[in-house]
PDB file of C-alpha atoms in Angstrom:
ATOM      1  CA  MET A  16      52.159  -1.909  21.457  1.00  0.00           C
ATOM      2  CA  ALA A  17      49.090  -0.557  23.268  1.00  0.00           C
ATOM      3  CA  GLY A  18      48.650   2.178  20.709  1.00  0.00           C
ATOM      4  CA  ARG A  19      48.868  -0.219  17.807  1.00  0.00           C
ATOM      5  CA  ALA A  20      46.248  -2.419  19.485  1.00  0.00           C
ATOM      6  CA  ARG A  21      43.849   0.354  20.002  1.00  0.00           C
ATOM      7  CA  GLY A  22      44.285   1.415  16.387  1.00  0.00           C
ATOM      8  CA  SER A  23      43.587  -2.178  15.079  1.00  0.00           C
ATOM      9  CA  ALA A  24      40.439  -2.274  17.330  1.00  0.00           C
ATOM     10  CA  ARG A  25      39.135   0.955  15.809  1.00  0.00           C
ATOM     11  CA  ALA A  26      39.988  -0.211  12.303  1.00  0.00           C
ATOM     12  CA  LEU A  27      37.980  -3.488  13.046  1.00  0.00           C
ATOM     13  CA  LEU A  28      35.120  -1.587  14.579  1.00  0.00           C
ATOM     14  CA  ALA A  29      34.946   0.780  11.496  1.00  0.00           C
ATOM     15  CA  ALA A  30      34.944  -2.170   9.152  1.00  0.00           C
ATOM     16  CA  LEU A  31      32.162  -3.876  10.882  1.00  0.00           C
ATOM     17  CA  LEU A  32      29.913  -0.695  11.124  1.00  0.00           C
ATOM     18  CA  ALA A  33      30.518   0.508   7.631  1.00  0.00           C
ATOM     19  CA  PRO A  34      27.807  -1.722   5.947  1.00  0.00           C
ATOM     20  CA  ALA A  35      25.138  -0.734   8.409  1.00  0.00           C
ATOM     21  CA  LEU A  36      25.949   2.989   8.182  1.00  0.00           C
ATOM     22  CA  LEU A  37      25.906   2.741   4.441  1.00  0.00           C
ATOM     23  CA  ALA A  38      22.493   1.013   4.498  1.00  0.00           C
ATOM     24  CA  LEU A  39      21.129   3.877   6.564  1.00  0.00           C
ATOM     25  CA  LEU A  40      22.502   6.522   4.220  1.00  0.00           C
ATOM     26  CA  VAL A  41      21.111   5.029   0.994  1.00  0.00           C
ATOM     27  CA  SER A  42      17.843   3.172   2.098  1.00  0.00           C
ATOM     28  CA  PRO A  43      14.580   5.340   1.773  1.00  0.00           C
ATOM     29  CA  ALA A  44      12.774   6.093   5.031  1.00  0.00           C
ATOM     30  CA  ARG A  45       9.807   4.003   5.512  1.00  0.00           C
ATOM     31  CA  GLY A  46       6.562   4.821   7.351  1.00  0.00           C
ATOM     32  CA  ARG A  47       8.270   7.856   9.013  1.00  0.00           C
ATOM     33  CA  GLY A  48       7.214  10.711   6.556  1.00  0.00           C
ATOM     34  CA  GLY A  49       9.917   9.607   4.152  1.00  0.00           C
ATOM     35  CA  ARG A  50       9.746   8.090   0.681  1.00  0.00           C
ATOM     36  CA  ASP A  51       7.710   4.946   0.372  1.00  0.00           C
ATOM     37  CA  HIS A  52       5.178   5.933   3.106  1.00  0.00           C
ATOM     38  CA  GLY A  53       3.105   3.062   4.467  1.00  0.00           C
ATOM     39  CA  ASP A  54       5.806   0.514   3.492  1.00  0.00           C
ATOM     40  CA  TRP A  55       5.295   0.851  -0.236  1.00  0.00           C
ATOM     41  CA  ASP A  56       8.083  -1.179  -1.800  1.00  0.00           C
ATOM     42  CA  ALA A  57       8.637   0.731  -5.107  1.00  0.00           C
ATOM     43  CA  ALA A  58      10.633  -2.252  -6.495  1.00  0.00           C
ATOM     44  CA  ALA A  59       8.179  -5.141  -5.658  1.00  0.00           C
ATOM     45  CA  ARG A  60       4.769  -3.709  -4.625  1.00  0.00           C
ATOM     46  CA  LEU A  61       4.095  -0.673  -6.719  1.00  0.00           C
ATOM     47  CA  PRO A  62       1.682  -1.804  -9.370  1.00  0.00           C
ATOM     48  CA  PRO A  63       2.459  -0.996 -13.075  1.00  0.00           C
ATOM     49  CA  LEU A  64       0.871   2.154 -14.623  1.00  0.00           C
ATOM     50  CA  PRO A  65      -2.455   1.430 -16.118  1.00  0.00           C
ATOM     51  CA  PRO A  66      -3.050   1.726 -19.805  1.00  0.00           C
ATOM     52  CA  ARG A  67      -2.769   5.468 -20.865  1.00  0.00           C
ATOM     53  CA  GLU A  68      -5.984   5.116 -22.788  1.00  0.00           C
ATOM     54  CA  ASP A  69      -7.780   4.629 -19.579  1.00  0.00           C
ATOM     55  CA  ALA A  70      -7.497   8.063 -18.092  1.00  0.00           C
ATOM     56  CA  ALA A  71      -9.894   7.441 -15.206  1.00  0.00           C
ATOM     57  CA  ARG A  72      -7.918   4.415 -14.030  1.00  0.00           C
ATOM     58  CA  VAL A  73      -4.575   6.449 -14.346  1.00  0.00           C
ATOM     59  CA  ALA A  74      -6.133   9.204 -12.165  1.00  0.00           C
ATOM     60  CA  ARG A  75      -7.071   6.796  -9.488  1.00  0.00           C
ATOM     61  CA  PHE A  76      -3.714   5.084  -9.643  1.00  0.00           C
ATOM     62  CA  VAL A  77      -1.824   8.293  -9.257  1.00  0.00           C
ATOM     63  CA  THR A  78      -4.061   9.347  -6.322  1.00  0.00           C
ATOM     64  CA  HIS A  79      -3.521   6.161  -4.599  1.00  0.00           C
ATOM     65  CA  VAL A  80       0.221   5.757  -4.943  1.00  0.00           C
ATOM     66  CA  CYS A  81       0.940   9.421  -4.033  1.00  0.00           C
ATOM     67  CA  ASP A  82       1.643  10.303  -0.446  1.00  0.00           C
ATOM     68  CA  TRP A  83       1.628  14.075  -0.734  1.00  0.00           C
ATOM     69  CA  GLY A  84       0.508  16.758  -3.194  1.00  0.00           C
ATOM     70  CA  ALA A  85       0.533  20.513  -3.698  1.00  0.00           C
ATOM     71  CA  LEU A  86      -2.865  22.102  -2.639  1.00  0.00           C
ATOM     72  CA  ALA A  87      -3.568  25.447  -4.108  1.00  0.00           C
ATOM     73  CA  THR A  88      -6.003  27.725  -2.132  1.00  0.00           C
ATOM     74  CA  THR A  89      -6.874  31.378  -2.278  1.00  0.00           C
ATOM     75  CA  ALA A  90      -4.759  33.499   0.091  1.00  0.00           C
ATOM     76  CA  THR A  91      -6.264  35.361   2.945  1.00  0.00           C
ATOM     77  CA  LEU A  92      -3.026  37.093   4.110  1.00  0.00           C
ATOM     78  CA  GLU A  93      -3.290  40.714   3.544  1.00  0.00           C
ATOM     79  CA  ALA A  94       0.035  40.891   1.737  1.00  0.00           C
ATOM     80  CA  VAL A  95      -1.099  38.492  -0.904  1.00  0.00           C
ATOM     81  CA  ARG A  96      -4.941  38.441  -0.521  1.00  0.00           C
ATOM     82  CA  GLY A  97      -6.798  36.881  -3.368  1.00  0.00           C
ATOM     83  CA  ARG A  98      -3.722  35.395  -4.901  1.00  0.00           C
ATOM     84  CA  PRO A  99      -3.159  31.652  -5.530  1.00  0.00           C
ATOM     85  CA  PHE A 100      -1.425  30.051  -2.448  1.00  0.00           C
ATOM     86  CA  ALA A 101       0.060  26.533  -2.671  1.00  0.00           C
ATOM     87  CA  ASP A 102       1.400  24.295   0.029  1.00  0.00           C
ATOM     88  CA  VAL A 103       2.666  20.819   0.142  1.00  0.00           C
ATOM     89  CA  LEU A 104       0.433  18.495   2.172  1.00  0.00           C
ATOM     90  CA  SER A 105       0.569  14.868   3.115  1.00  0.00           C
ATOM     91  CA  LEU A 106      -2.446  12.973   1.996  1.00  0.00           C
ATOM     92  CA  SER A 107      -3.923   9.549   1.625  1.00  0.00           C
ATOM     93  CA  ASP A 108      -7.014   8.073  -0.193  1.00  0.00           C
ATOM     94  CA  GLY A 109      -6.804   4.725   1.882  1.00  0.00           C
ATOM     95  CA  PRO A 110      -4.463   2.091   3.094  1.00  0.00           C
ATOM     96  CA  PRO A 111      -1.993   0.683   0.394  1.00  0.00           C
ATOM     97  CA  GLY A 112      -3.965  -1.468  -1.915  1.00  0.00           C
ATOM     98  CA  ALA A 113      -7.361  -0.220  -0.680  1.00  0.00           C
ATOM     99  CA  GLY A 114      -7.719   3.272  -2.104  1.00  0.00           C
ATOM    100  CA  SER A 115     -11.147   5.093  -2.150  1.00  0.00           C
ATOM    101  CA  GLY A 116     -10.035   7.875  -4.546  1.00  0.00           C
ATOM    102  CA  VAL A 117     -10.886  10.422  -1.922  1.00  0.00           C
ATOM    103  CA  PRO A 118      -7.883  12.611  -0.943  1.00  0.00           C
ATOM    104  CA  TYR A 119      -7.821  12.847   2.828  1.00  0.00           C
ATOM    105  CA  PHE A 120      -5.718  15.502   4.789  1.00  0.00           C
ATOM    106  CA  TYR A 121      -4.871  16.165   8.445  1.00  0.00           C
ATOM    107  CA  LEU A 122      -4.914  20.025   9.082  1.00  0.00           C
ATOM    108  CA  SER A 123      -4.370  22.246  11.940  1.00  0.00           C
ATOM    109  CA  PRO A 124      -6.039  25.837  12.455  1.00  0.00           C
ATOM    110  CA  LEU A 125      -2.432  27.047  12.672  1.00  0.00           C
ATOM    111  CA  GLN A 126      -1.815  26.257   9.010  1.00  0.00           C
ATOM    112  CA  LEU A 127      -2.083  29.053   6.470  1.00  0.00           C
ATOM    113  CA  SER A 128      -3.888  26.816   4.032  1.00  0.00           C
ATOM    114  CA  ALA A 129      -6.483  25.973   6.825  1.00  0.00           C
ATOM    115  CA  HIS A 130      -7.095  29.740   7.269  1.00  0.00           C
ATOM    116  CA  ASN A 131      -7.510  30.131   3.430  1.00  0.00           C
ATOM    117  CA  LEU A 132     -10.038  27.260   3.322  1.00  0.00           C
ATOM    118  CA  GLN A 133     -12.151  28.728   6.119  1.00  0.00           C
ATOM    119  CA  GLU A 134     -12.835  31.736   3.940  1.00  0.00           C
ATOM    120  CA  ASN A 135     -12.861  29.958   0.647  1.00  0.00           C
ATOM    121  CA  PRO A 136     -13.149  26.184   0.525  1.00  0.00           C
ATOM    122  CA  TYR A 137     -12.445  25.762  -3.084  1.00  0.00           C
ATOM    123  CA  ALA A 138      -9.035  24.304  -3.906  1.00  0.00           C
ATOM    124  CA  THR A 139      -6.926  22.516  -6.497  1.00  0.00           C
ATOM    125  CA  LEU A 140      -4.659  19.555  -5.819  1.00  0.00           C
ATOM    126  CA  THR A 141      -1.885  18.267  -7.967  1.00  0.00           C
ATOM    127  CA  MET A 142      -0.143  14.913  -7.563  1.00  0.00           C
ATOM    128  CA  SER A 143       2.751  13.498  -9.668  1.00  0.00           C
ATOM    129  CA  LEU A 144       4.336  10.106 -10.082  1.00  0.00           C
ATOM    130  CA  ALA A 145       7.622  12.043  -9.802  1.00  0.00           C
ATOM    131  CA  GLN A 146       7.425  11.193  -6.179  1.00  0.00           C
ATOM    132  CA  THR A 147       7.688   7.467  -6.907  1.00  0.00           C
ATOM    133  CA  ASN A 148      10.417   5.699  -8.825  1.00  0.00           C
ATOM    134  CA  PHE A 149       8.411   5.561 -11.965  1.00  0.00           C
ATOM    135  CA  CYS A 150       9.649   8.796 -13.658  1.00  0.00           C
ATOM    136  CA  ARG A 151      13.363   8.307 -12.508  1.00  0.00           C
ATOM    137  CA  LYS A 152      13.423   4.660 -13.779  1.00  0.00           C
ATOM    138  CA  ASN A 153      12.100   5.702 -17.204  1.00  0.00           C
ATOM    139  CA  GLY A 154      14.216   8.901 -17.402  1.00  0.00           C
ATOM    140  CA  PHE A 155      11.147  11.282 -17.415  1.00  0.00           C
ATOM    141  CA  ASP A 156      11.526  14.876 -16.184  1.00  0.00           C
ATOM    142  CA  PRO A 157       8.835  15.722 -13.567  1.00  0.00           C
ATOM    143  CA  GLN A 158       7.466  18.391 -16.018  1.00  0.00           C
ATOM    144  CA  SER A 159       7.186  15.885 -18.921  1.00  0.00           C
ATOM    145  CA  PRO A 160       3.699  14.607 -19.551  1.00  0.00           C
ATOM    146  CA  LEU A 161       4.973  11.239 -19.590  1.00  0.00           C
ATOM    147  CA  CYS A 162       5.682  11.514 -15.916  1.00  0.00           C
ATOM    148  CA  ALA A 163       1.988  11.064 -15.083  1.00  0.00           C
ATOM    149  CA  HIS A 164       0.385  13.716 -13.021  1.00  0.00           C
ATOM    150  CA  ILE A 165      -3.094  14.737 -12.253  1.00  0.00           C
ATOM    151  CA  ILE A 166      -4.969  17.960 -11.164  1.00  0.00           C
ATOM    152  CA  LEU A 167      -8.116  17.674  -9.009  1.00  0.00           C
ATOM    153  CA  SER A 168     -10.410  20.533  -8.231  1.00  0.00           C
ATOM    154  CA  GLY A 169     -13.143  20.930  -5.828  1.00  0.00           C
ATOM    155  CA  ALA A 170     -14.121  22.013  -2.315  1.00  0.00           C
ATOM    156  CA  VAL A 171     -12.409  20.982   0.918  1.00  0.00           C
ATOM    157  CA  THR A 172     -14.714  20.000   3.831  1.00  0.00           C
ATOM    158  CA  LYS A 173     -14.349  18.497   7.243  1.00  0.00           C
ATOM    159  CA  VAL A 174     -14.843  14.787   7.481  1.00  0.00           C
ATOM    160  CA  ASN A 175     -18.009  13.772   9.194  1.00  0.00           C
ATOM    161  CA  GLU A 176     -18.352  11.338  12.090  1.00  0.00           C
ATOM    162  CA  THR A 177     -19.206   8.351   9.892  1.00  0.00           C
ATOM    163  CA  GLU A 178     -16.101   8.864   7.761  1.00  0.00           C
ATOM    164  CA  VAL A 179     -13.543  10.038  10.372  1.00  0.00           C
ATOM    165  CA  ASP A 180     -12.266   6.473  11.404  1.00  0.00           C
ATOM    166  CA  PHE A 181     -11.560   5.684   7.753  1.00  0.00           C
ATOM    167  CA  ALA A 182      -9.857   8.955   7.213  1.00  0.00           C
ATOM    168  CA  LYS A 183      -7.756   8.528  10.401  1.00  0.00           C
ATOM    169  CA  HIS A 184      -6.654   5.003   9.488  1.00  0.00           C
ATOM    170  CA  SER A 185      -5.888   5.970   5.828  1.00  0.00           C
ATOM    171  CA  LEU A 186      -3.589   8.774   6.910  1.00  0.00           C
ATOM    172  CA  PHE A 187      -1.957   7.256   9.970  1.00  0.00           C
ATOM    173  CA  VAL A 188      -1.082   3.938   8.254  1.00  0.00           C
ATOM    174  CA  ARG A 189       0.750   5.889   5.583  1.00  0.00           C
ATOM    175  CA  HIS A 190       2.029   8.691   7.724  1.00  0.00           C
ATOM    176  CA  PRO A 191       2.696   7.142  11.292  1.00  0.00           C
ATOM    177  CA  GLU A 192       4.444  10.246  12.423  1.00  0.00           C
ATOM    178  CA  MET A 193       1.059  12.084  12.448  1.00  0.00           C
ATOM    179  CA  LYS A 194       0.160  10.031  15.602  1.00  0.00           C
ATOM    180  CA  THR A 195       2.740  11.990  17.533  1.00  0.00           C
ATOM    181  CA  TRP A 196       1.889  15.522  16.364  1.00  0.00           C
ATOM    182  CA  PRO A 197       1.031  17.785  19.322  1.00  0.00           C
ATOM    183  CA  SER A 198      -2.704  17.606  20.276  1.00  0.00           C
ATOM    184  CA  SER A 199      -2.437  21.337  21.224  1.00  0.00           C
ATOM    185  CA  HIS A 200      -2.480  22.118  17.546  1.00  0.00           C
ATOM    186  CA  ASN A 201      -6.153  20.842  17.284  1.00  0.00           C
ATOM    187  CA  TRP A 202      -5.698  18.623  14.258  1.00  0.00           C
ATOM    188  CA  PHE A 203      -8.781  17.720  12.315  1.00  0.00           C
ATOM    189  CA  PHE A 204      -9.486  15.633   9.136  1.00  0.00           C
ATOM    190  CA  VAL A 205     -10.680  16.987   5.874  1.00  0.00           C
ATOM    191  CA  LYS A 206     -11.272  15.723   2.313  1.00  0.00           C
ATOM    192  CA  LEU A 207     -11.410  17.065  -1.072  1.00  0.00           C
ATOM    193  CA  ASN A 208     -14.811  16.785  -2.759  1.00  0.00           C
ATOM    194  CA  ILE A 209     -13.727  16.456  -6.441  1.00  0.00           C
ATOM    195  CA  THR A 210     -15.726  18.244  -9.112  1.00  0.00           C
ATOM    196  CA  ASN A 211     -13.057  18.432 -11.901  1.00  0.00           C
ATOM    197  CA  ILE A 212     -10.269  16.173 -13.092  1.00  0.00           C
ATOM    198  CA  TRP A 213      -7.433  16.617 -15.502  1.00  0.00           C
ATOM    199  CA  VAL A 214      -4.903  13.884 -16.420  1.00  0.00           C
ATOM    200  CA  LEU A 215      -1.622  14.512 -18.014  1.00  0.00           C
ATOM    201  CA  ASP A 216       0.154  11.357 -18.918  1.00  0.00           C
ATOM    202  CA  TYR A 217       1.024  11.868 -22.600  1.00  0.00           C
ATOM    203  CA  PHE A 218       1.457  14.438 -25.164  1.00  0.00           C
ATOM    204  CA  GLY A 219      -1.506  16.444 -26.674  1.00  0.00           C
ATOM    205  CA  GLY A 220      -2.808  18.153 -23.690  1.00  0.00           C
ATOM    206  CA  PRO A 221      -4.779  17.129 -20.529  1.00  0.00           C
ATOM    207  CA  LYS A 222      -7.505  14.455 -20.611  1.00  0.00           C
ATOM    208  CA  ILE A 223     -10.716  15.346 -18.827  1.00  0.00           C
ATOM    209  CA  VAL A 224     -12.203  12.656 -16.511  1.00  0.00           C
ATOM    210  CA  THR A 225     -15.518  13.206 -14.761  1.00  0.00           C
ATOM    211  CA  PRO A 226     -15.938  12.369 -11.026  1.00  0.00           C
ATOM    212  CA  GLU A 227     -18.416   9.565 -12.006  1.00  0.00           C
ATOM    213  CA  GLU A 228     -15.823   7.975 -14.300  1.00  0.00           C
ATOM    214  CA  TYR A 229     -13.187   8.418 -11.544  1.00  0.00           C
ATOM    215  CA  TYR A 230     -15.109   6.895  -8.733  1.00  0.00           C
ATOM    216  CA  ASN A 231     -16.406   4.007 -10.859  1.00  0.00           C
ATOM    217  CA  VAL A 232     -12.995   2.678 -11.360  1.00  0.00           C
ATOM    218  CA  THR A 233     -12.372  -0.714  -9.459  1.00  0.00           C
ATOM    219  CA  PHE A 234      -8.911  -2.077  -8.686  1.00  0.00           C
ATOM    220  CA  GLN A 235      -8.064  -5.754  -8.393  1.00  0.00           C
TER     221      GLN A 235
END
C-alpha cells in the first residue's frame, strides 16, 4: 500500500511539473544572452520589414533588430597574420525602439578581435534577419537574399566620454549578462564608424547605401 501511494504521489507530481518544464524547454531565453535580447517579442513587437525599395531604411531596421553580428578584422596572430579573421560579437545600436544606427560593442583586451583592431582598426560587420523569426516564418534560407542582411564597413574606435553612457545603456539593456562579466577583463566600449554600406534583401546584387542616407532615416 505504501509503495502504491508513493508511486501515485510521484505520478501526480510529474503531471503537475510537466507543463512548466515544457515551457522552459521551448520558450526562448529573454534578456540573458538568448534569443529576443532586451525582451523583443518576435510575435508582437518586432516591426514589419520596411519596403525593399527603401534600402537605407532596411539597413537601419536590420541594424536595430539584430543583437549580434560577425565582425571581420585583419588577423595579427602569426599563424594567420594578414588574413581575414571573423568573430561573433554581441552588439546594440540603442534600446529597443530607440536605435541610433551606430553599432556598439563591449570588448576586452583579452579578445583576439581587440588585438587585431589595435593594429588595424578597419573592420567589416555583417548582420542578418536570420537571427529573428522573419526568415524562418517566410521559409527563407539564411543565405537567400530574401533573408535580408547587411554589410557595414568602417573603422572601430573607442567610445568617448560624452557617448559612453548611451553605449553602456544600449548594450546592457539588451544584453543584461554583460553587467556580470568580470571586471578583471578590463572591458571597454567601442563603436563602428561606418563608411560603406551594402544591403542584400532581394535578387540582383547588393544595394549601396551612403552613410548620409543611412543616418538620415527616422523611425516612428
